[in-house]
Tab-separated table of C-alpha atoms in Angstrom:
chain	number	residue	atom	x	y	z
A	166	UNK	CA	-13.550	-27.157	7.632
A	167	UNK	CA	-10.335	-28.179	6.980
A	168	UNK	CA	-12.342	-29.794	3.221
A	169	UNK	CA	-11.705	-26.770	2.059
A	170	UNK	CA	-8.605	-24.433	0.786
A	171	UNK	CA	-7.686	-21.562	2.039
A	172	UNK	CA	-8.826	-18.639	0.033
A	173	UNK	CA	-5.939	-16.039	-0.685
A	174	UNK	CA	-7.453	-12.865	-2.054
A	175	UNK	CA	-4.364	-10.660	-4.459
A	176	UNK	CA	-1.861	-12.420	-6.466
A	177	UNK	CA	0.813	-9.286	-5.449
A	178	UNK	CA	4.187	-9.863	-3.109
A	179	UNK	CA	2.615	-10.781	0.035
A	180	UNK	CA	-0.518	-12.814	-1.448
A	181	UNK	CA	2.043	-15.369	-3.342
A	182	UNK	CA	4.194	-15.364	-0.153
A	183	UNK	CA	1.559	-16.759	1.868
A	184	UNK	CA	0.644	-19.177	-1.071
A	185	UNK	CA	4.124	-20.443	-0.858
A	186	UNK	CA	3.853	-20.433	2.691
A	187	UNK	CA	0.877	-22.852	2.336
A	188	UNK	CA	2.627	-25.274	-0.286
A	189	UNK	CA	5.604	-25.448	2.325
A	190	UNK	CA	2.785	-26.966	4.985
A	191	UNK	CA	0.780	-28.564	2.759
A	192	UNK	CA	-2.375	-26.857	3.001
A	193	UNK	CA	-4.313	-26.554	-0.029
A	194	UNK	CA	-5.625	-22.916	-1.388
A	195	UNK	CA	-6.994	-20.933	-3.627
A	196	UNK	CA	-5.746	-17.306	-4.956
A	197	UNK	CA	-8.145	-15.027	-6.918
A	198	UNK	CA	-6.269	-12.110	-8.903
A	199	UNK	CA	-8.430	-9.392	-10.196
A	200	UNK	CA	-5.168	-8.659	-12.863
A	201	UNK	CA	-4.223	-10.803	-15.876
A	202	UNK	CA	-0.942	-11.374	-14.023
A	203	UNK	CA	0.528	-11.958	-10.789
A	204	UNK	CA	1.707	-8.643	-9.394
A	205	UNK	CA	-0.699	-6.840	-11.888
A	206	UNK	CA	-1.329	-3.836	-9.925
A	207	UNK	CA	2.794	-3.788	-9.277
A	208	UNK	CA	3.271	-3.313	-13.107
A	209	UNK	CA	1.108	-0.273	-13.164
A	210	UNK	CA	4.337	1.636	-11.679
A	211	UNK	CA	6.674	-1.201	-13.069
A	212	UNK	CA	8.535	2.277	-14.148
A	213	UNK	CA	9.246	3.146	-10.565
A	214	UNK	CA	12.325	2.226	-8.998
A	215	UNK	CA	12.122	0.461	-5.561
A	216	UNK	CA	14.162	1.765	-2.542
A	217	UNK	CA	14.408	-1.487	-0.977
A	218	UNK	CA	17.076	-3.789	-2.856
A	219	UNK	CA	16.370	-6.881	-3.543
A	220	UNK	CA	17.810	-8.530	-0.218
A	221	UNK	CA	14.819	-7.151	0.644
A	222	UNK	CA	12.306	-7.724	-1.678
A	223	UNK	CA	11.820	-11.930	-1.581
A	224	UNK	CA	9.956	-13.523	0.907
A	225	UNK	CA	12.028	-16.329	2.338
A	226	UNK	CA	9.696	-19.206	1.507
A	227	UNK	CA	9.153	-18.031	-2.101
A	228	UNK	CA	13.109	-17.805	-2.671
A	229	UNK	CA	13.358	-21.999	-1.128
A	230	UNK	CA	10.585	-22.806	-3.439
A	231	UNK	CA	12.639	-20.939	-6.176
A	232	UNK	CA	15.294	-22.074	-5.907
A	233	UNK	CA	14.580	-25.470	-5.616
A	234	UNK	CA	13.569	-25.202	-9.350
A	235	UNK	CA	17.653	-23.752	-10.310
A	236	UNK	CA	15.777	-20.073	-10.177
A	237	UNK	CA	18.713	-17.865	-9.262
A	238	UNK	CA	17.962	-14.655	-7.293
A	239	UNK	CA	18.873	-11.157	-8.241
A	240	UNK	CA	21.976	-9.525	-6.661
A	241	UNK	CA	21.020	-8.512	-2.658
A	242	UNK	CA	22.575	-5.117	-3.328
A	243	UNK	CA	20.424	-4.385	-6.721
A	244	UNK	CA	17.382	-1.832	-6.703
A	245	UNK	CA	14.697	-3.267	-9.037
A	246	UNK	CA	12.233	-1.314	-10.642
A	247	UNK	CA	8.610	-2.644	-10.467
A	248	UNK	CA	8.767	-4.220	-13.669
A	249	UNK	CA	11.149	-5.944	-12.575
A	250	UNK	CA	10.301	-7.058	-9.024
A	251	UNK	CA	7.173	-8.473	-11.110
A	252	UNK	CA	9.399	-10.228	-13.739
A	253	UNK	CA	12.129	-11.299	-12.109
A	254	UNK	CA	10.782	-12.802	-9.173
A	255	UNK	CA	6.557	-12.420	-8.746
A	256	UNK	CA	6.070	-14.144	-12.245
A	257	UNK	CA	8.379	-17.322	-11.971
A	258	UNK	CA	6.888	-17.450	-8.673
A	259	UNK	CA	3.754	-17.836	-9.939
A	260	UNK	CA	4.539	-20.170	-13.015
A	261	UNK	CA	5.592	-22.786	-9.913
A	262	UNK	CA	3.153	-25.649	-10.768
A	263	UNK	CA	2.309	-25.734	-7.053
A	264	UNK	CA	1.335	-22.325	-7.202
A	265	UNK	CA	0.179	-22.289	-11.047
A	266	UNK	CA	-2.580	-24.802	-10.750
A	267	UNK	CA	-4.486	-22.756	-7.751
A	268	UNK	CA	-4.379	-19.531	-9.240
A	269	UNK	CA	-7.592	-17.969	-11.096
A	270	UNK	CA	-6.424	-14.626	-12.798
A	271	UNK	CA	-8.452	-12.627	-13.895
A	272	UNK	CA	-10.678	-12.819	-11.077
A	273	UNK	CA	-11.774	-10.233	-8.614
A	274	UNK	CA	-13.355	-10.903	-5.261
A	275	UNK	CA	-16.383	-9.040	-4.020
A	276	UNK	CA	-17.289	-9.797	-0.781
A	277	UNK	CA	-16.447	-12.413	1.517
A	278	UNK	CA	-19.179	-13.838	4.292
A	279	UNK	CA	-20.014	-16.787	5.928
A	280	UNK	CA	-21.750	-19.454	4.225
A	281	UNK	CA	-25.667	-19.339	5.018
A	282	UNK	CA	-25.098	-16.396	7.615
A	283	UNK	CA	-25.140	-12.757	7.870
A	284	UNK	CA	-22.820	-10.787	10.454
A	285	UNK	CA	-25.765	-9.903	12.538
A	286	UNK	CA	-25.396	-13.813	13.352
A	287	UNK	CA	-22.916	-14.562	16.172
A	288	UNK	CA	-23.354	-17.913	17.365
A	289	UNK	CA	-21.970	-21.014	15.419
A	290	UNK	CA	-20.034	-18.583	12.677
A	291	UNK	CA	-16.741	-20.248	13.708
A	292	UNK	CA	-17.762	-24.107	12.335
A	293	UNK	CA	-19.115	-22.033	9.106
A	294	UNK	CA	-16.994	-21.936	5.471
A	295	UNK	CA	-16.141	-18.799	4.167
A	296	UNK	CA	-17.505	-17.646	0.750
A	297	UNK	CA	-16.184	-15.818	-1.817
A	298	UNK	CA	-17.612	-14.264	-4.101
A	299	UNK	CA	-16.084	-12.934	-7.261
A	300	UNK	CA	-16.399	-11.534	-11.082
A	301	UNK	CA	-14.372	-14.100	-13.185
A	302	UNK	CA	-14.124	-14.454	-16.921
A	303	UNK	CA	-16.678	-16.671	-17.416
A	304	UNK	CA	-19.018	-15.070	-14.901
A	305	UNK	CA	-19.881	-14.947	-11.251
A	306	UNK	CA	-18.047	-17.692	-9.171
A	307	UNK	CA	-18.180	-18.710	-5.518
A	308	UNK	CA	-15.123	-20.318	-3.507
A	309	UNK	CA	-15.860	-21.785	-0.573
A	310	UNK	CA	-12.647	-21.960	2.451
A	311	UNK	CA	-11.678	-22.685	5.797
A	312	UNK	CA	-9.696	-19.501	5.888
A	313	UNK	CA	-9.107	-16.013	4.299
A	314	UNK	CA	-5.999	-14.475	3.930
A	315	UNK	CA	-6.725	-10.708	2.415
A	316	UNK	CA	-3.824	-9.518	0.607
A	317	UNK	CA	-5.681	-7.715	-1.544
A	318	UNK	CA	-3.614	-3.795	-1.321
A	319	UNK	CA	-4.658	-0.785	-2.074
A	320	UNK	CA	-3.654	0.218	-4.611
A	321	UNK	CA	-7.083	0.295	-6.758
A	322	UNK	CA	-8.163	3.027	-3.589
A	323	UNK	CA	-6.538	6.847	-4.402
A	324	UNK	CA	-7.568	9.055	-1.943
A	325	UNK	CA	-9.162	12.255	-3.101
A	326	UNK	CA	-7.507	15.650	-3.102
A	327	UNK	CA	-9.924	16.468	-0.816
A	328	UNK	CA	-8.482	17.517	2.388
A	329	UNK	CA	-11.508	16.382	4.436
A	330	UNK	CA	-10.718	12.324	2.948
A	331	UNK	CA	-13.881	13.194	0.360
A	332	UNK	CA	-13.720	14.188	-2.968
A	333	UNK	CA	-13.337	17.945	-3.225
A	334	UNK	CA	-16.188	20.313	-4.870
A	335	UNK	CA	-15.689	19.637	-8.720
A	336	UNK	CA	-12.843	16.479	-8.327
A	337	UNK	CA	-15.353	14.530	-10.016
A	338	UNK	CA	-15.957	16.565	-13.081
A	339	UNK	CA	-12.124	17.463	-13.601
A	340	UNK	CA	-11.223	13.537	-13.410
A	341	UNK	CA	-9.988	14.034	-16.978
A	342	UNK	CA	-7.152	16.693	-15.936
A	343	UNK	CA	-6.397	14.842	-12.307
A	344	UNK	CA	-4.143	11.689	-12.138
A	345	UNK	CA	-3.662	9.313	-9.186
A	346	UNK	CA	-0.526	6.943	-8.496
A	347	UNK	CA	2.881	7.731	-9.764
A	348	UNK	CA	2.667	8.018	-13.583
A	349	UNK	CA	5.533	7.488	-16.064
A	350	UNK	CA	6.489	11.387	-16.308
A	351	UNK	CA	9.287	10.144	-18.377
A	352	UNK	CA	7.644	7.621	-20.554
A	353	UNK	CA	5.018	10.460	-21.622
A	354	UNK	CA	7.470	13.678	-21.496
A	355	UNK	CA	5.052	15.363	-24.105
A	356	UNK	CA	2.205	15.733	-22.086
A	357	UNK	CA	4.278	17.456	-19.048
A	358	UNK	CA	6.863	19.651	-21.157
A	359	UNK	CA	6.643	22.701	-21.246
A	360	UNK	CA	3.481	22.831	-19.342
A	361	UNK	CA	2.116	23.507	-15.907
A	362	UNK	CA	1.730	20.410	-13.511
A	363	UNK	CA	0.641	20.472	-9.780
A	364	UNK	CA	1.687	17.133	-7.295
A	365	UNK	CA	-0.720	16.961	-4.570
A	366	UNK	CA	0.779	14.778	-1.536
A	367	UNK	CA	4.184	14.998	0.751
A	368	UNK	CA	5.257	10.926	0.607
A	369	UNK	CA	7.478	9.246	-1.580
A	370	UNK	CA	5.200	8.877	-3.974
A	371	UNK	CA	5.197	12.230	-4.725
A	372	UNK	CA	8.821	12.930	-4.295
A	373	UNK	CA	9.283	10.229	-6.983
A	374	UNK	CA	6.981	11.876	-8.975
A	375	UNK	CA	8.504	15.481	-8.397
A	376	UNK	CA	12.232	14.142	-9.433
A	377	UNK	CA	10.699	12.854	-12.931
A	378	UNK	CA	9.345	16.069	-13.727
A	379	UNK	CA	12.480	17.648	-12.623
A	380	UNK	CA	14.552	15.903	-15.691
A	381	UNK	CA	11.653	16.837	-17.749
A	382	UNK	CA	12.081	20.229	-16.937
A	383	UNK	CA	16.014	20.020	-17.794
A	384	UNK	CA	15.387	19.692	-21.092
A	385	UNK	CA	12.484	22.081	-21.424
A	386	UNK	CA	12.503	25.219	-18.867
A	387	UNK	CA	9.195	26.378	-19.287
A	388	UNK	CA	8.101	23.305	-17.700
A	389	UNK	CA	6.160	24.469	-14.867
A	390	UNK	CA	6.514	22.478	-11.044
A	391	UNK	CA	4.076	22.913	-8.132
A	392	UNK	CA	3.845	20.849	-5.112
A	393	UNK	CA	1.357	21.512	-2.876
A	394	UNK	CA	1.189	19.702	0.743
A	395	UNK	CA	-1.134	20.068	3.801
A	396	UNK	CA	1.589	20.331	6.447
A	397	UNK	CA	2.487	23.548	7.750
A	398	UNK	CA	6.238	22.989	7.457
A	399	UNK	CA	8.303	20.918	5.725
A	400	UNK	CA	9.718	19.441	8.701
A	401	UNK	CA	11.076	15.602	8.502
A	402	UNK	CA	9.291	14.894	5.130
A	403	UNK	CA	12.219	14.914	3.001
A	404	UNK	CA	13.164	12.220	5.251
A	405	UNK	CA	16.537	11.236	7.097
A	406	UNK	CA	19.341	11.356	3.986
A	407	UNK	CA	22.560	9.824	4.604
A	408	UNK	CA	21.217	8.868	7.915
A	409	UNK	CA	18.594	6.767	6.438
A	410	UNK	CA	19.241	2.994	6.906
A	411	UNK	CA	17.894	2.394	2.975
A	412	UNK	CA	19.972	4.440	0.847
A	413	UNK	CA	17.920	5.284	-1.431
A	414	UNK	CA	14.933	6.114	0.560
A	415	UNK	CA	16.944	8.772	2.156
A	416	UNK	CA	18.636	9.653	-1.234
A	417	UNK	CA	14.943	10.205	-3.188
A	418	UNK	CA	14.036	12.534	-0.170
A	419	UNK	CA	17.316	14.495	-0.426
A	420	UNK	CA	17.050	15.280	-4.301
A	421	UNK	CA	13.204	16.208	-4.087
A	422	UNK	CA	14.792	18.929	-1.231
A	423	UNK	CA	17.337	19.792	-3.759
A	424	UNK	CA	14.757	20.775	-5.998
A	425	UNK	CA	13.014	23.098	-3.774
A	426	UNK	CA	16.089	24.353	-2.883
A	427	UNK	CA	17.151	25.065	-6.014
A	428	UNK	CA	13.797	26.575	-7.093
A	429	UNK	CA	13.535	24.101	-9.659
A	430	UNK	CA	10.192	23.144	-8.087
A	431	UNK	CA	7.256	25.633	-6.083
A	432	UNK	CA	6.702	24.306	-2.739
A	433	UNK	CA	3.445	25.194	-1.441
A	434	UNK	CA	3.113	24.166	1.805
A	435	UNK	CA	-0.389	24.340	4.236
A	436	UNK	CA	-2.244	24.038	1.606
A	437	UNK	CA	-5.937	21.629	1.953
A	438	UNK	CA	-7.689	21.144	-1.431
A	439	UNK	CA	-11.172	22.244	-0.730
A	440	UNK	CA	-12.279	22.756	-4.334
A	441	UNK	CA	-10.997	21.827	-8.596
A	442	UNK	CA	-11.910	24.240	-10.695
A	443	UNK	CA	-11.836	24.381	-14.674
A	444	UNK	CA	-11.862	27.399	-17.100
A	445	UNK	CA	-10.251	28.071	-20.531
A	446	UNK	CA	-6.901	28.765	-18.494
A	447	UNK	CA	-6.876	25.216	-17.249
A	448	UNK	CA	-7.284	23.569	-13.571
A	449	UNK	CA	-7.316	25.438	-10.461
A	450	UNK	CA	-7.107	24.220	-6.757
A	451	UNK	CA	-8.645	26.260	-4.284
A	452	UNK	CA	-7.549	25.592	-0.519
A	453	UNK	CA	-9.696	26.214	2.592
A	454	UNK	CA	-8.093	29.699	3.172
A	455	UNK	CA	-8.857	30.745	-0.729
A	456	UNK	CA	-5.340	30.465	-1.705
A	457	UNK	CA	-5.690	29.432	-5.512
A	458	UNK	CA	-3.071	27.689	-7.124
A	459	UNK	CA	-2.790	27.308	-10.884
A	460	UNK	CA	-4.076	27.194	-13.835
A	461	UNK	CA	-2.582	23.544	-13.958
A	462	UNK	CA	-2.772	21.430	-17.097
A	463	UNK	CA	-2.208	18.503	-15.057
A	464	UNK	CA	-2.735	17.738	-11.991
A	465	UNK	CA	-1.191	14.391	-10.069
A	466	UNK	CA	-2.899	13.001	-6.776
A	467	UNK	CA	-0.062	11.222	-4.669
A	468	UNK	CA	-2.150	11.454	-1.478
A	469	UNK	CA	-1.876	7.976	-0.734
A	470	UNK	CA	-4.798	4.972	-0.536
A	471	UNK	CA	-7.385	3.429	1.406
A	472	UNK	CA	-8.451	-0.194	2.346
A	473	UNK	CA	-11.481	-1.179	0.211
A	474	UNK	CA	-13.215	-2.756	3.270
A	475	UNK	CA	-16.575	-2.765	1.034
A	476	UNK	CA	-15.922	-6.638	0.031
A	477	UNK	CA	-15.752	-6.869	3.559
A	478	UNK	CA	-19.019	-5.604	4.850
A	479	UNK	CA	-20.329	-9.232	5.935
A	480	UNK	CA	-17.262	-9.772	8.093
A	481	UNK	CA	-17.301	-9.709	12.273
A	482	UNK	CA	-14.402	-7.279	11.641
A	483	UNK	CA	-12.216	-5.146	14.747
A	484	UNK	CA	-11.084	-2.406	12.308
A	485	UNK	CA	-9.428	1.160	14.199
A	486	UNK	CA	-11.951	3.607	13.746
A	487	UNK	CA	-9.335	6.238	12.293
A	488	UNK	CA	-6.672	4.728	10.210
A	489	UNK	CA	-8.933	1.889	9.163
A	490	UNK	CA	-6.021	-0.522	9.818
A	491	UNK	CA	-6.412	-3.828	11.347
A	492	UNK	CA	-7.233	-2.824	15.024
A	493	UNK	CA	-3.868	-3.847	17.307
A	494	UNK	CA	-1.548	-2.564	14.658
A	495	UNK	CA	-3.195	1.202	14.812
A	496	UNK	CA	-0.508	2.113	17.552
A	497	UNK	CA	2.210	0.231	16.139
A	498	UNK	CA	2.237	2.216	13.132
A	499	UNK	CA	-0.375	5.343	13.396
A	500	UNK	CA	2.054	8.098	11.449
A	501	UNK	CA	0.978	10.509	14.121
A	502	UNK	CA	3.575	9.304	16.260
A	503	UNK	CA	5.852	6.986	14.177
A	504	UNK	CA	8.552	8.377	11.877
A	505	UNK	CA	11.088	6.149	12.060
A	506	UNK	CA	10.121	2.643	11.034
A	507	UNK	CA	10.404	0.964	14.255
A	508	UNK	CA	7.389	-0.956	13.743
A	509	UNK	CA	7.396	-3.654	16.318
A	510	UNK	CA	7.156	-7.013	15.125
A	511	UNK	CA	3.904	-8.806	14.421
A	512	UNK	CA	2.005	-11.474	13.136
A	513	UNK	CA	-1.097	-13.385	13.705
A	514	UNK	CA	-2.027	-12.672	17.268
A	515	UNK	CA	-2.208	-9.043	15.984
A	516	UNK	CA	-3.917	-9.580	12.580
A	517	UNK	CA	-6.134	-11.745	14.062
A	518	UNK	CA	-9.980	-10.748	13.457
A	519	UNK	CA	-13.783	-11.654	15.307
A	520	UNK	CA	-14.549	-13.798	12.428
A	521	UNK	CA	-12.336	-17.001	13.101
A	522	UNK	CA	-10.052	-17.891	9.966
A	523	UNK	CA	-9.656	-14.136	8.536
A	524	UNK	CA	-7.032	-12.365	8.079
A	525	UNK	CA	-6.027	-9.030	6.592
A	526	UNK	CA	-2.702	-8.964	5.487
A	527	UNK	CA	0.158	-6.528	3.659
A	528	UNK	CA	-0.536	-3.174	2.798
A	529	UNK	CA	-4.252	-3.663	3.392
A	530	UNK	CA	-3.407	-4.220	6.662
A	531	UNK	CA	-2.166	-1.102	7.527
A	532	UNK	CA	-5.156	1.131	6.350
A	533	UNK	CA	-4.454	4.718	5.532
A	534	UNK	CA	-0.971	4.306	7.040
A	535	UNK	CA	1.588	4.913	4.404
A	536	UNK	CA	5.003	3.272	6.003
A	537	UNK	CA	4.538	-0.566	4.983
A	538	UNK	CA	7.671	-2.313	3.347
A	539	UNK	CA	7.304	-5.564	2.035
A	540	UNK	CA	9.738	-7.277	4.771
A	541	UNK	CA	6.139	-6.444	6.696
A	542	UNK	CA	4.265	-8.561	4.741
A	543	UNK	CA	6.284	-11.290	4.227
A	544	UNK	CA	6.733	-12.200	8.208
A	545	UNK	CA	2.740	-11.612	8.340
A	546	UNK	CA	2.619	-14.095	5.691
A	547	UNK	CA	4.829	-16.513	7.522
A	548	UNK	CA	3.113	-16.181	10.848
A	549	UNK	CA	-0.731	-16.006	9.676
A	550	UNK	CA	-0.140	-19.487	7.940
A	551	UNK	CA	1.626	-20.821	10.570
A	552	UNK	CA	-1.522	-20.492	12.631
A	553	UNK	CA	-4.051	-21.454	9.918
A	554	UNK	CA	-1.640	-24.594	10.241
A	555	UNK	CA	-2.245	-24.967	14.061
A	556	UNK	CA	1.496	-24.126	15.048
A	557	UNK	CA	1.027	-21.375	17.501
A	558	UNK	CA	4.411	-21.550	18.477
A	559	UNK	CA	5.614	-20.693	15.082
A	560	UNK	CA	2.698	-18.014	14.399
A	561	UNK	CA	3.333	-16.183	17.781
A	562	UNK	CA	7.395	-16.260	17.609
A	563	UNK	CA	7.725	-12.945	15.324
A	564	UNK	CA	10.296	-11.661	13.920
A	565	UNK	CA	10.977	-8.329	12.384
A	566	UNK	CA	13.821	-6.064	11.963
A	567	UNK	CA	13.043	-2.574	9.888
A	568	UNK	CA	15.398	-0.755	8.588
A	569	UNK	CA	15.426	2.974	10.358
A	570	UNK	CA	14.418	6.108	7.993
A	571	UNK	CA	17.385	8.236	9.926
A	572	UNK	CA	13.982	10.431	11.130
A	573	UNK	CA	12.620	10.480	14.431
A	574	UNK	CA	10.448	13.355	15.551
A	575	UNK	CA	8.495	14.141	18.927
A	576	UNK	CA	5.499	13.436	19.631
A	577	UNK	CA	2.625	15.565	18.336
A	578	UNK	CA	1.724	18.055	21.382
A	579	UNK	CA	-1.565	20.227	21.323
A	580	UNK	CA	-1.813	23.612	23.531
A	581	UNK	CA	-5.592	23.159	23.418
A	582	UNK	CA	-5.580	19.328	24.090
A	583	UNK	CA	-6.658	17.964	21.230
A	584	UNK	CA	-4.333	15.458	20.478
A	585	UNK	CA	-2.595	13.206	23.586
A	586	UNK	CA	0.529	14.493	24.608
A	587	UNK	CA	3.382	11.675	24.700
A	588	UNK	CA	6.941	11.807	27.004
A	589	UNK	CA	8.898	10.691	24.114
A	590	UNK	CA	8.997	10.141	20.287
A	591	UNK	CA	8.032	6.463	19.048
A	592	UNK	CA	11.788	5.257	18.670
């Protein structure tokens, strides 16, 4: 087994942190990028602003390979946008000839199994290679490795506006008038001003998105704001402001309540897409209640993403049944009960899957949960390696300080005892 590379699946932030990882051991790998670039799927929102400066933002092996070249790292204090997290840092990272010369682009994995084997087939899987299969330029390709680190994201997995996690009745068929992600509001002013838009989601996604519109609406007042979310109140989702231990985390959540405040933007709150709806007015939602909301001539899905775990259908995989997040880390971070992001530190032992050698890593890891930061990713990095290297005593000593959102609410309590009732909040 130990022939073979290690197969790193996504060329993003924690993918290239665990190649560098790898070069500092000496372990050989491979890393297949479905993009053209490393960080491709980063540059999709390289308008976006990050929250987290860069102090933050540069996993510790990938800055000593760095700077062992005379690459000089941004200021700590500095916010970069995604452009230039991918720029600055995730593209001379990649350039590295150590990493450089391992690195198919270009290149999207499939599915990953067990040579000769299906996962009905228990016995003997261990002493097996992993293959993977992908779509590269020239055609289908198979790499064969004693490991597989999955830092593959998200992000190509919107959830639908469909408050039951499906698409809702007509979604489909109005894909032309619906778009998912945060898109550059201000880059394409002309196709939001002075028109009706709707922002579907309550995360910071969406607050991101509702602040562009905002300054598209300063300069053109019959620009029209709605923001529809499925909780009841608006509770902690504006998030913890000055008390926030990332600045400006808590200052995006104060100016998206500012807005509301102001009546700058509609909040409709309680509201669960059941149905999209098209006429000659434009877009409609329809909720479960019949509340309808519109006509829209845009409408923008920030209701998060999902795991693609179809790649992974051939893999002996312990997967929690709800937030379809790598098993053990389900309580650590289930958003039921965590507000706060006092995500306990982990690693290996916790990422750790059936299927010997695999590993799910980043925001993959963390399913449907929407609270990862990359500081997560780059100690899973670090500690997944470590044990792919046989130093358990580096893989199992984690560590992993978050910084706090300033938010910490009670546990969820049900009357009719339908969700568990906890003593005390998760911090």
């Amino acid at each position: 087994m130990q022939t073979y590379p290690v197969a790193i699946i996504g060329a993003g932030p924690i993918g290239l942190a665990a190649a560098a990882n790898l070069v500092e051991r000496g372990i050989p790998f491979t890393i297949l990028e479905a993009g053209s670039r490393a960080g491709a799927a980063i540059s999709e929102w390289g308008h976006v602003q990050l929250f987290s400066p860069w102090q933050h933002c540069i996993d510790p092996a990938s800055r000593r390979l760095l700077e062992s070249t005379g690459w000089t790292a941004p200021p700590d204090n500095e916010h970069p946008t995604g452009g230039e997290l991918g720029d600055s840092y995730l593209t001379p990272l990649s350039e590295l000839p150590a990493i450089a010369e391992s690195l198919l682009l270009n290149t999207r994995g499939t599915s990953v199994s067990r040579l000769g084997v299906d996962k009905t087939r228990p016995v003997g899987r261990d002493e097996l290679p992993f293959i993977i299969a992908a779509d590269g330029p020239d055609g289908e390709i198979e790499v064969v490795a004693s490991a597989v680190i999955d830092a593959s994201g998200t992000w190509r997995q919107p959830n639908p506006l469909g408050a039951g996690g499906t698409p809702a009745l007509g979604e489909k068929s109005a894909h032309d008038a619906i778009t998912s992600g945060i898109p550059d509001v201000l880059g394409d002013a002309d196709r939001y001003a002075g028109r009706a838009t709707a922002v579907v989601g309550s995360g910071h996604s969406a607050q991101n998105v509702v602040r562009a519109l905002a300054a598209v609406a300063a300069s053109d007042p019959d620009t029209e704001i709605e923001w529809l979310v499925r909780r009841e109140q608006p509770g902690q989702m504006f998030g913890g402001g000055t008390d926030d231990e990332l600045p400006e985390r808590g200052a995006l959540g104060a100016a998206a309540k500012s807005l509301v405040s102001n009546g700058t933007v509609q909040l409709t709150t309680g509201f669960r897409t059941r149905e999209v709806r098209q006429d000659e007015a434009g877009t409609w939602l329809i909720g479960l209640d019949g509340h309808k909301a519109g006509p829209f001539d845009t409408v923008i899905n920030t209701t998060g993403f999902r795991p693609d775990l179809e790649m992974l259908r051939e893999m002996q995989l312990d997967m929690d049944a709800s937030l379809e997040s790598t098993k053990q880390l389900a309580p650590l971070i289930d958003p039921n009960y965590h507000s706060c992001g006092s995500v306990p530190p982990h690693g290996a032992r916790e990422l750790a899957q059936p299927d010997t050698g695999f590993f799910i890593v980043g925001n993959k890891s963390y399913g449907r949960a929407p609270t990862f930061l990359l500081l997560t990713g780059y100690e899973q990095a670090r500690s997944v390696v470590a044990l792919i290297d046989g130093d358990e005593e580096a893989a199992y000593n984690v560590e992993l300080v978050l910084p706090e959102t300033g938010v910490c609410s009670p546990a969820p309590q049900s009357s009719k005892g339908l969700l568990p009732v906890l003593d005390n909040s998760c911090c």
